Amino acid sequence: MNKQALFCDGTARYVCPLEPEVGETVTLKFRAAKEDNIQIRLAINNELYTMESERTYGAFTYYRAEWKLKDGMTSYYFEIQDGEEVWYYNRSGLTDGRIPYYDFRLAPGFSTPDWAKGAVIYQIYTDRFYNGDPENDVETREYFYIGDYSSKVTDWNKYPAAMGVREFYGGDLQGVIDKLDYLQDLGVEVLYFNPLFVSPSNHKYDIQDYDYIDPHFGKIVEDGGELLSPGEKSNKKATKYQKRTTSFANLEASNELFIKLVEELHRRGMKIILDGVFNHCGSFNKWMDRECIYERQKGYAPGAYISRESPYHDYFRFFSDEEKDWPYNGKYDGWWGHDTLPKLNYEESVKLENYILNTGRKWVSPPYNVDGWRLDVAADLGRSNEYNHQFWKKFREVVKNANPDAIILAEHYGDPREWLGGDEWDTVMNYDAFMEPITWFLTGMEKHSDEMREELRGNADNFTRAMTYHMANMMVPSLLTSMNELSNHDHSRFLTRTNHMVGRVAELGPEAANEFVNPAVMREAVAFQMTWIGAPTVYYGDEVGVCGFTDPDNRRTYPWGHEDQQMLGFHKEMIRIHKEHEALRTGAVVMLHCEKNILAYGRFTEEEQIIVILNNRSELAEVTVPVWQAEVPMKTNMRRLMYSYKDGYTTEYEKYLIRDGELVVNMGAYSALVVETIDEMGTGIF
């Protein structure tokens, strides 16, 4: 039996339809070598069924079985009998002893948006992207927050302060609108924004008002009031900030600008994902109003901090809840003990639950029409795991009823399987099955740059085991839409990780993040990102060589006029390659070759086959890849789509000969090669 020929990965080539409904008949397929005389049986929910040979093509015979799906989760694996030997095949590959954890799974009725499968996403931290409207900039001493005043930065190129939460560079939605041509030229298909709602911080994970876009990101049409005087710390006197963030004229104008942005994105065929922070809000929030921003404003009910009779009292848990504790009761539960992040009290307030569910519905509905939510610390919402699951089931129902094509994408660390059963989240930010394994393999660094582990650098066994294990936590529809990031606002920039410096900006200083970096390793990572299964997500500035230790240093401004043009050009080419090949969006994925500091894998559909090789060594390596396992013909030609090497990259045409199903190639130091099968006419169609 040719064990290397056995294959199924649950993608559309092997499951048809990929996202079946309850009661629908699904065809499940399995691949084996055509010369093997074996019996293959399909085990569905542990019941065995003999599979029939469907066809023989190339080096393989394909087997099939049909199954009418009932309601509820369906699990399956394959049993292969070769004479007296019995083998098992599931998501861990071929084994002589089955581990049920790795069985394939189908959830009838579960689907993820087609537009999100393999979509190229671009993450924007709005304050640091581009200042398109200087009139809405936060002013110095506009308000007081977490021990100091708000600060307006006038030098766009200044490094972020160590405690830069209230430091503003002026980036806004008009700036994004102004740069849409750039983003479209880059090849971006989806914009994911860090929170945009009213908030006193630049990161805006401390929401002040879920109903409106922050006027400092939007439009200020009604200004006035005073800045705080030096030494004054009470926001009762921050009348300019009060005016700007509570004036309905400003709030409505900001929402209108947001609608304009969404309409322009949709006109260009692009999508938008908002950040939903529903586990906690901020101490400035109108429901709490600890800073007395809304206390004297018309049209607002008193906050729970202000009055025990507040209609929002039950939105929060107060540790001391007697009449004598008011006004100004600061004894409430904060997320992880932070009093600036009041924990929302869902279990004791149906009204709060309904409000947030309506918020989820509102922004994916007209006139806003956003295309989905990224959910901050989603597994933390509520006070029990049982309630958490109840809430996300409701959230999915209201969002999908309002916009069936909206994506629900959660921030999550660790095993997300219990939320990815088809009735809660669509997918996750892919830390475990993408960011962490590829970072360890290419750099040996932890994703915060907090640790260097030389034994994991180039460790192909660790990489493949981690990917196999964590990918098994997601059904294929979730895997195809998972957010595959190299960097983001919570971790060090990937380019900085290539310098192997352990530490953070407070101890090392910002310049250290730029020193001794290896752009060639970064290009290896981008080549992997753009060719692996999932939705490749570029953190703004990564495409032009922005560096930075973990936050706040990773939130540097986009360096307009100072871009690394080589890195930018490489991103454009790799994004183009990704978008031009369906195999890279939704195709099957198979690992072909792994050794110290070398990986090779294939992505393929019935129409095309693409091979990717990474050499993370500091010297030349000859690599032999059994490309036939990715359904490349035993004797054919392949052509180069991309070759990145130590000093640059090229997309110039070069032909590679495949003989006996193998590709033999010399890979330079820190290199990445992407090739596709061609016919003799070189059309790229086999």
XYZ file of C-alpha atoms in Angstrom:
686
model
C 0.000 0.000 0.000
C 1.309 3.415 -0.972
C 0.677 5.268 2.277
C 1.746 8.642 0.852
C -1.055 8.499 -1.716
C -3.811 8.268 0.897
C -5.463 11.629 1.370
C -8.514 13.591 2.421
C -8.580 16.990 4.104
C -12.298 17.780 4.138
C -12.065 20.633 1.614
C -14.465 20.950 -1.317
C -12.537 18.430 -3.407
C -13.432 15.754 -0.851
C -16.771 16.961 0.539
C -19.597 17.966 -1.791
C -21.341 20.185 -0.952
C -18.817 21.629 1.478
C -21.536 23.267 3.597
C -24.546 20.922 3.429
C -27.957 21.550 4.925
C -29.892 19.252 7.233
C -31.428 16.464 5.170
C -29.113 17.051 2.226
C -27.120 14.193 0.734
C -23.391 14.797 0.937
C -20.740 13.000 -1.094
C -17.591 12.143 0.851
C -14.449 11.185 -1.054
C -11.089 9.614 -0.343
C -7.940 9.245 -2.437
C -5.574 6.276 -2.763
C -2.920 5.012 -5.188
C -4.452 3.474 -8.294
C -2.291 0.338 -8.121
C -3.262 -0.541 -4.548
C -5.646 -3.401 -3.901
C -7.242 -2.151 -0.698
C -10.667 -1.812 0.850
C -11.753 1.568 2.104
C -14.631 2.008 4.476
C -16.174 5.226 5.700
C -17.085 5.428 9.376
C -19.895 7.933 9.980
C -20.714 8.433 13.641
C -18.793 5.167 14.159
C -20.919 3.171 11.699
C -18.944 1.620 8.818
C -19.904 1.838 5.134
C -17.970 0.467 2.167
C -16.767 3.128 -0.263
C -16.955 2.569 -4.017
C -14.339 3.436 -6.585
C -15.507 6.573 -8.391
C -12.750 6.975 -10.962
C -9.068 6.553 -11.635
C -7.157 9.615 -12.765
C -3.419 10.118 -12.956
C -1.698 8.255 -10.142
C -4.833 7.928 -8.018
C -8.120 6.158 -7.540
C -10.865 8.206 -5.915
C -13.464 6.556 -3.702
C -16.856 7.909 -2.742
C -19.815 7.342 -0.483
C -23.040 9.279 -0.033
C -24.733 10.107 3.234
C -27.967 11.909 4.026
C -27.285 14.276 6.894
C -29.411 14.359 9.975
C -29.572 17.247 12.415
C -26.585 17.636 14.702
C -22.852 17.161 14.366
C -21.637 14.379 12.093
C -18.152 12.955 12.574
C -16.373 10.609 10.222
C -13.080 8.902 9.491
C -11.774 6.313 7.031
C -10.752 2.722 7.661
C -8.290 1.209 5.177
C -7.815 -2.555 5.031
C -4.684 -3.812 3.329
C -4.642 -7.582 3.590
C -4.553 -8.360 7.292
C -3.604 -4.784 8.257
C -6.136 -2.131 9.242
C -5.273 1.561 9.188
C -7.226 4.681 10.076
C -7.279 8.076 8.390
C -8.610 11.329 9.856
C -7.228 14.834 10.264
C -4.085 13.496 11.900
C -3.356 11.518 8.733
C -2.741 7.776 8.557
C -2.401 5.946 11.875
C -2.602 2.392 13.138
C -4.681 3.560 16.090
C -7.437 6.120 15.707
C -7.691 9.172 17.963
C -11.340 10.410 17.788
C -10.268 13.989 18.546
C -8.980 14.228 14.962
C -12.067 12.901 13.199
C -13.531 15.001 10.406
C -16.698 16.863 11.340
C -19.694 18.295 9.496
C -22.334 20.548 11.051
C -25.408 20.548 8.795
C -26.640 24.089 8.217
C -23.317 25.695 9.144
C -21.746 27.896 6.508
C -19.337 30.789 6.427
C -19.585 33.626 3.874
C -18.073 32.745 0.511
C -16.546 36.213 0.217
C -14.530 35.573 3.380
C -13.023 32.260 2.261
C -9.408 33.085 1.510
C -10.161 36.824 1.489
C -7.254 39.281 1.754
C -7.911 41.350 4.885
C -6.166 44.546 5.983
C -6.278 45.598 9.637
C -6.400 49.327 10.351
C -5.596 50.923 13.701
C -7.332 54.108 12.697
C -5.459 56.746 14.720
C -2.158 55.627 13.193
C -3.132 55.180 9.537
C -3.708 58.614 7.956
C -5.006 62.000 9.090
C -7.565 63.111 6.536
C -9.363 65.735 8.657
C -7.228 67.816 11.067
C -10.383 69.541 12.350
C -11.427 66.474 14.369
C -8.083 65.881 16.079
C -8.072 65.265 19.832
C -6.533 68.264 21.589
C -3.976 68.242 24.383
C -5.792 68.496 27.741
C -9.151 67.869 26.100
C -9.795 65.442 28.976
C -8.063 63.481 31.747
C -7.727 59.698 31.547
C -5.743 57.054 33.450
C -3.498 59.474 35.268
C -2.816 62.100 32.624
C -4.253 64.363 29.949
C -5.096 63.547 26.377
C -2.224 64.500 24.124
C -2.137 65.654 20.503
C 0.973 64.432 18.676
C 2.182 66.883 16.031
C 5.099 64.765 14.755
C 3.583 61.905 12.702
C 6.867 59.980 12.825
C 7.283 60.069 16.615
C 7.434 56.697 18.339
C 4.404 55.973 20.559
C 4.843 56.800 24.227
C 5.281 53.927 26.681
C 1.918 54.822 28.209
C 0.343 56.089 25.022
C -3.305 55.152 25.544
C -4.431 58.814 25.449
C -1.922 59.919 22.786
C -3.430 60.800 19.401
C -1.818 61.226 15.996
C -5.009 62.229 14.195
C -5.753 59.275 11.934
C -9.454 59.102 11.037
C -12.053 57.700 8.651
C -11.525 60.495 6.149
C -7.909 59.401 6.052
C -8.978 55.878 5.181
C -11.274 57.204 2.451
C -8.363 59.242 1.095
C -6.190 56.111 0.903
C -8.667 53.655 -0.606
C -6.898 53.811 -3.953
C -3.710 52.698 -2.203
C -5.480 49.838 -0.441
C -7.186 48.698 -3.617
C -3.906 48.828 -5.522
C -2.326 46.708 -2.781
C -5.007 44.122 -3.478
C -6.966 44.358 -0.247
C -10.472 42.895 -0.308
C -11.623 43.461 3.300
C -10.910 46.174 5.867
C -10.953 45.181 9.528
C -10.972 48.159 11.879
C -10.011 48.227 15.515
C -12.968 49.790 17.410
C -14.448 52.949 15.923
C -17.115 53.802 18.485
C -16.892 56.775 20.869
C -14.086 56.208 23.362
C -11.410 58.206 25.242
C -8.476 55.985 24.173
C -6.747 55.632 20.831
C -7.350 51.869 20.857
C -11.053 52.322 21.738
C -11.517 49.025 23.552
C -13.157 51.092 26.304
C -16.388 52.004 24.526
C -18.207 55.143 25.578
C -21.210 54.858 23.230
C -22.041 51.825 21.054
C -24.487 53.790 18.947
C -22.068 56.199 17.308
C -18.724 56.460 15.552
C -16.320 58.624 17.550
C -16.414 62.191 16.159
C -12.624 62.304 16.541
C -12.602 59.611 13.838
C -15.636 61.047 12.097
C -16.900 64.629 11.863
C -17.070 67.493 14.324
C -19.645 69.937 12.999
C -20.528 71.492 16.349
C -17.502 72.451 18.425
C -16.984 74.545 21.519
C -16.271 74.297 25.215
C -12.990 74.517 27.064
C -9.874 72.418 27.466
C -8.883 71.444 30.979
C -6.615 73.902 32.732
C -3.182 72.631 33.792
C -3.600 70.790 37.102
C -7.359 70.307 36.642
C -8.239 66.590 36.619
C -12.010 66.589 36.785
C -13.718 65.790 33.497
C -16.768 67.661 34.743
C -14.871 70.661 33.414
C -13.794 68.994 30.148
C -16.522 70.854 28.304
C -14.842 70.676 24.902
C -14.673 66.883 25.092
C -18.239 66.771 26.380
C -19.432 68.873 23.465
C -17.558 66.881 20.889
C -18.670 63.423 22.053
C -22.232 64.058 23.260
C -23.507 66.491 20.607
C -25.995 64.584 18.497
C -25.016 66.753 15.541
C -21.446 65.439 15.771
C -22.532 61.876 16.417
C -24.967 61.759 13.527
C -22.452 63.422 11.182
C -19.865 60.814 12.158
C -22.273 57.981 11.447
C -23.050 59.566 8.084
C -19.347 59.675 7.229
C -19.091 56.015 8.191
C -21.988 55.199 5.857
C -20.117 57.035 3.100
C -17.031 54.899 3.779
C -19.004 51.651 3.685
C -20.780 52.641 0.482
C -17.468 53.505 -1.169
C -15.942 50.196 -0.067
C -18.894 48.270 -1.432
C -18.756 50.242 -4.672
C -15.177 49.035 -5.041
C -16.171 45.437 -4.298
C -14.555 45.545 -0.843
C -15.932 44.494 2.553
C -15.675 45.880 6.088
C -15.483 44.201 9.511
C -16.092 46.125 12.745
C -14.592 45.350 16.151
C -17.249 44.511 18.749
C -16.224 45.003 22.384
C -19.158 43.461 24.226
C -17.524 41.879 27.288
C -16.882 45.238 28.932
C -17.324 48.919 28.190
C -15.421 51.980 29.432
C -15.701 54.117 32.543
C -16.629 57.037 30.237
C -19.569 54.995 28.906
C -22.915 56.793 29.037
C -24.397 53.841 30.915
C -21.838 54.217 33.730
C -20.646 57.851 33.350
C -17.969 57.687 36.013
C -16.339 60.765 34.466
C -19.606 62.756 34.533
C -19.407 63.410 30.793
C -23.170 63.020 30.355
C -24.380 64.223 33.756
C -25.367 67.673 32.551
C -26.131 66.857 28.924
C -29.634 66.978 27.491
C -31.052 63.801 26.011
C -29.137 61.385 28.241
C -30.391 59.411 31.231
C -28.216 59.416 34.382
C -25.441 56.822 34.422
C -25.248 54.026 36.971
C -22.298 55.723 38.689
C -24.357 58.899 39.072
C -27.625 57.497 40.403
C -28.919 54.257 41.869
C -32.127 54.957 39.942
C -30.289 54.954 36.627
C -32.001 52.835 33.965
C -28.573 51.266 33.478
C -28.084 50.208 37.093
C -28.363 46.481 36.338
C -25.944 46.743 33.416
C -23.162 46.538 36.023
C -22.453 44.633 39.231
C -21.904 46.906 42.224
C -20.090 45.434 45.181
C -21.851 47.850 47.499
C -25.411 48.537 46.408
C -27.107 50.628 49.086
C -28.718 54.052 48.727
C -25.904 55.526 50.783
C -23.375 54.502 48.112
C -24.752 57.099 45.691
C -24.159 59.453 44.056
C -20.809 58.502 42.557
C -20.561 54.825 43.423
C -17.224 53.569 42.179
C -17.523 50.128 43.790
C -18.250 48.121 40.667
C -16.771 45.116 38.913
C -14.133 45.868 36.297
C -12.727 43.423 33.775
C -9.546 41.962 35.286
C -9.999 44.531 38.070
C -9.626 47.580 35.801
C -12.055 50.286 36.917
C -11.742 51.930 33.489
C -13.229 48.743 31.940
C -16.533 48.026 33.708
C -17.580 44.411 33.167
C -21.035 44.161 31.585
C -23.546 42.316 33.756
C -25.545 40.294 31.236
C -26.946 37.608 33.490
C -28.764 40.164 35.637
C -30.042 42.407 32.844
C -32.170 41.177 29.966
C -32.347 44.805 28.862
C -28.554 44.941 28.475
C -28.519 41.659 26.597
C -31.174 42.903 24.199
C -29.343 46.188 23.715
C -26.098 44.477 22.708
C -27.907 41.990 20.503
C -29.610 44.912 18.814
C -26.199 46.589 18.428
C -24.951 43.485 16.667
C -27.954 43.622 14.353
C -27.929 47.386 13.835
C -24.481 47.741 12.284
C -24.872 44.875 9.787
C -28.234 46.291 8.688
C -29.130 49.329 6.554
C -27.997 52.049 6.419
C -24.640 50.877 7.843
C -24.433 47.487 6.117
C -21.126 46.319 7.563
C -20.046 42.836 6.545
C -19.294 41.338 9.916
C -17.961 41.514 13.441
C -14.650 40.722 15.035
C -15.480 39.942 18.678
C -13.053 41.128 21.355
C -12.237 38.624 24.161
C -15.337 36.724 23.097
C -14.898 33.753 25.429
C -14.846 36.099 28.452
C -18.318 37.570 27.920
C -20.691 36.817 30.789
C -19.860 35.211 34.109
C -20.227 31.557 33.172
C -19.378 29.358 30.227
C -23.003 28.288 30.034
C -24.248 31.853 29.615
C -21.432 32.675 27.191
C -22.628 29.981 24.809
C -26.255 31.026 25.201
C -25.388 34.610 24.305
C -23.329 33.796 21.221
C -26.070 31.527 19.907
C -28.487 34.449 20.189
C -25.948 36.826 18.681
C -25.435 34.573 15.669
C -29.174 34.296 15.145
C -29.861 38.031 15.154
C -26.816 38.941 13.044
C -27.370 36.220 10.441
C -31.093 36.988 10.244
C -30.250 40.621 9.532
C -27.383 39.874 7.139
C -26.872 36.191 6.255
C -23.594 37.051 4.548
C -22.041 38.706 7.603
C -19.069 37.021 9.231
C -18.730 36.457 12.988
C -15.039 36.233 13.814
C -13.828 35.936 17.398
C -10.626 36.817 19.177
C -9.682 33.658 21.027
C -6.567 32.081 22.499
C -6.610 28.332 22.978
C -8.989 25.652 21.749
C -12.065 27.300 20.111
C -13.809 24.032 19.240
C -16.741 24.457 21.641
C -17.686 27.771 19.959
C -17.169 26.520 16.400
C -19.904 23.914 16.287
C -21.863 25.814 13.678
C -24.273 27.781 15.858
C -22.037 30.457 17.433
C -18.908 31.928 15.847
C -17.938 31.438 12.215
C -14.207 31.440 12.874
C -11.384 32.950 14.930
C -8.254 35.058 14.797
C -5.914 32.189 14.023
C -3.224 32.368 16.688
C -2.855 28.652 17.415
C -2.964 27.253 13.880
C -1.115 30.091 12.174
C 0.603 32.992 13.946
C 2.300 31.030 16.693
C 3.537 27.975 14.745
C 4.961 29.974 11.846
C 6.567 32.493 14.201
C 8.267 29.744 16.208
C 9.413 27.983 13.037
C 10.814 31.015 11.202
C 12.131 33.049 14.148
C 12.141 30.952 17.319
C 10.422 33.914 18.979
C 7.279 34.116 21.076
C 4.652 36.376 19.492
C 5.185 39.183 22.039
C 8.987 38.934 21.660
C 8.969 37.888 25.315
C 10.937 34.694 24.772
C 13.422 33.095 22.376
C 13.438 29.302 22.048
C 16.200 28.141 19.751
C 14.950 24.551 19.869
C 11.717 25.614 18.118
C 13.392 27.642 15.394
C 13.306 25.558 12.242
C 11.725 22.664 14.148
C 9.589 21.117 11.413
C 8.236 18.352 13.648
C 6.948 20.864 16.192
C 5.473 22.987 13.424
C 3.593 20.145 11.737
C 2.329 18.697 15.023
C 1.068 22.102 16.159
C -0.641 22.801 12.853
C -2.257 19.364 12.724
C -3.529 19.583 16.284
C -4.890 23.109 16.158
C -6.341 22.884 12.642
C -8.387 19.919 13.871
C -10.206 22.308 16.212
C -11.849 23.994 13.232
C -14.161 22.549 10.620
C -13.130 23.454 7.085
C -15.575 26.403 6.658
C -14.013 27.984 9.769
C -10.493 27.196 8.605
C -11.039 28.782 5.198
C -12.168 32.045 6.825
C -9.753 32.109 9.787
C -7.831 35.363 10.189
C -4.205 34.467 9.428
C -2.067 37.268 10.834
C 1.671 37.666 11.238
C 1.302 40.806 13.374
C -1.469 42.813 14.998
C -2.155 45.461 17.633
C -1.588 43.043 20.532
C 1.773 41.511 19.568
C 5.166 42.541 18.313
C 5.580 43.189 14.605
C 6.730 40.076 12.762
C 9.649 41.907 11.158
C 10.924 42.801 14.623
C 10.721 39.145 15.691
C 13.296 38.346 13.004
C 15.960 40.181 15.059
C 15.590 37.713 17.953
C 15.656 40.446 20.591
C 13.777 39.413 23.708
C 11.999 42.193 25.566
C 9.660 45.127 25.281
C 9.996 48.748 24.342
C 10.160 50.014 27.939
C 13.426 48.160 28.535
C 14.958 48.020 25.057
C 13.786 51.279 23.507
C 11.986 51.666 20.171
C 15.103 51.812 17.984
C 16.036 48.265 19.009
C 12.908 47.002 17.262
C 14.362 48.190 13.933
C 17.854 46.729 14.384
C 19.206 43.508 12.870
C 15.891 42.559 11.277
C 15.858 40.098 8.373
C 13.451 41.155 5.600
C 14.072 37.878 3.764
C 12.585 35.927 6.688
C 9.659 38.344 6.657
C 9.141 37.574 2.969
C 9.200 33.859 3.757
C 6.433 34.483 6.284
C 4.377 36.511 3.810
C 4.774 33.817 1.157
C 3.453 31.303 3.678
C 0.639 33.646 4.725
C -0.524 34.168 1.152
C -0.436 30.489 0.226
C -1.690 28.709 3.368
C -5.331 27.880 3.991
C -7.318 30.775 5.509
C -7.802 34.520 5.076
C -4.395 36.280 4.976
C -4.600 39.410 7.124
C -2.051 42.215 6.792
C -1.587 44.514 9.783
C -1.278 48.057 8.428
C 2.350 48.956 7.791
C 3.658 45.391 7.764
C 3.606 45.625 3.982
C 6.123 48.494 4.059
C 8.468 47.241 6.766
C 7.086 48.807 9.940
C 8.735 47.393 13.066
C 7.783 47.497 16.733
C 7.816 45.563 19.962
C 4.506 44.603 21.530
C 1.936 47.307 22.310
C 2.088 50.221 22.325
C 5.197 50.076 20.093
C 3.411 47.919 17.495
C 0.965 50.804 16.970
C 3.364 53.101 15.146
C 2.071 55.312 12.367
C 2.045 54.231 8.753
C 5.233 55.782 7.291
C 3.796 57.662 4.332
C 6.672 58.715 2.084
C 9.148 56.442 3.874
C 7.920 53.021 2.784
C 10.154 50.019 2.173
C 9.306 49.784 -1.514
C 10.779 46.306 -1.926
C 8.591 44.919 0.870
C 5.583 46.738 -0.564
C 6.208 45.351 -4.034
C 6.576 41.853 -2.644
C 3.264 42.115 -0.795
C 1.522 43.321 -3.941
C 2.851 40.400 -5.944
C 2.032 37.779 -3.323
C -1.476 39.190 -2.861
C -1.946 39.122 -6.636
C -0.796 35.493 -6.781
C -3.130 34.583 -3.922
C -6.124 36.203 -5.589
C -5.452 34.759 -9.042
C -5.428 31.137 -7.907
C -8.499 29.426 -6.528
C -6.249 26.703 -5.135
C -4.820 29.289 -2.733
C -8.268 30.478 -1.657
C -10.177 27.249 -1.152
C -8.001 24.374 -2.362
C -6.819 21.300 -0.505
C -3.586 21.549 1.473
C -1.022 18.784 1.929
C 2.353 18.870 3.660
C 4.932 17.354 1.300
C 8.336 17.699 2.916
C 9.628 18.759 6.331
C 13.142 18.856 7.692
C 15.199 21.213 9.809
C 14.368 24.770 8.627
C 12.671 23.527 5.435
C 8.980 23.162 4.632
C 7.216 22.243 1.402
C 3.495 21.882 0.848
C 0.917 21.848 -1.908
C -2.381 23.579 -2.519
C -4.571 22.102 -5.211
C -7.940 21.824 -6.858
C -8.879 19.583 -9.760
C -7.852 22.367 -12.163
C -4.574 23.624 -10.665
C -1.724 22.601 -8.420
C 0.612 24.980 -6.581
C 3.739 24.024 -4.649
C 5.384 26.209 -1.978
C 8.876 25.656 -0.550
C 10.466 27.595 2.313
C 14.182 27.401 3.122
C 14.826 29.132 6.434
C 18.475 28.144 6.532
C 21.306 30.633 6.215
C 22.822 28.621 3.372
C 21.862 27.029 0.067
C 19.839 23.815 0.249
C 18.868 21.256 -2.363
C 15.296 20.180 -1.737
C 13.478 17.215 -3.273
C 9.703 17.493 -3.055
C 7.263 14.635 -3.884
C 4.854 16.938 -5.686
C 2.800 14.011 -7.011
C 1.150 13.909 -3.573
C -0.381 17.291 -4.436
C -1.779 15.737 -7.641
C 0.939 17.146 -9.869
C 1.400 14.692 -12.784
C 4.342 12.322 -12.536
C 5.916 13.882 -15.631
C 5.133 17.491 -16.415
C 6.418 21.043 -16.120
C 5.894 23.727 -13.512
C 6.532 27.435 -13.738
C 7.707 29.927 -11.172
C 5.204 32.375 -9.758
C 7.495 33.817 -7.075
C 11.008 33.307 -5.799
C 12.127 35.333 -2.794
C 15.759 35.147 -1.759
C 18.105 36.833 0.680
C 18.426 40.120 -1.196
C 15.147 40.395 -3.072
C 12.563 38.548 -5.110
C 11.610 37.792 -8.689
C 8.511 36.768 -10.614
C 10.377 36.194 -13.879
C 9.369 33.076 -15.792
C 11.335 29.933 -15.101
C 10.341 26.363 -15.939
C 10.905 23.391 -13.642
C 10.884 19.792 -14.843
C 8.901 17.225 -12.886
C 10.163 13.689 -13.321
C 8.882 10.652 -11.412
C 6.589 13.012 -9.514
C 9.440 14.934 -7.905
C 10.581 18.541 -7.985
C 14.283 18.987 -7.256
C 15.326 22.571 -6.676
C 18.196 24.555 -5.178
C 16.874 27.007 -2.614
C 18.963 29.991 -1.586
C 19.349 31.173 1.998
C 16.116 32.476 3.570
C 14.141 31.807 0.424
C 10.594 31.013 -0.649
C 9.497 29.483 -3.944
C 5.955 29.304 -5.339
C 5.378 27.292 -8.538
C 2.353 26.055 -10.478
C 1.714 23.226 -12.903
C 1.581 24.202 -16.574
C 0.815 22.397 -19.780
C 3.328 22.416 -22.606
C 1.797 25.648 -23.943
C 2.538 27.344 -20.615
C -1.039 28.440 -20.013
C -1.141 27.355 -16.391
C -4.087 25.032 -17.112
C -3.487 21.331 -16.747
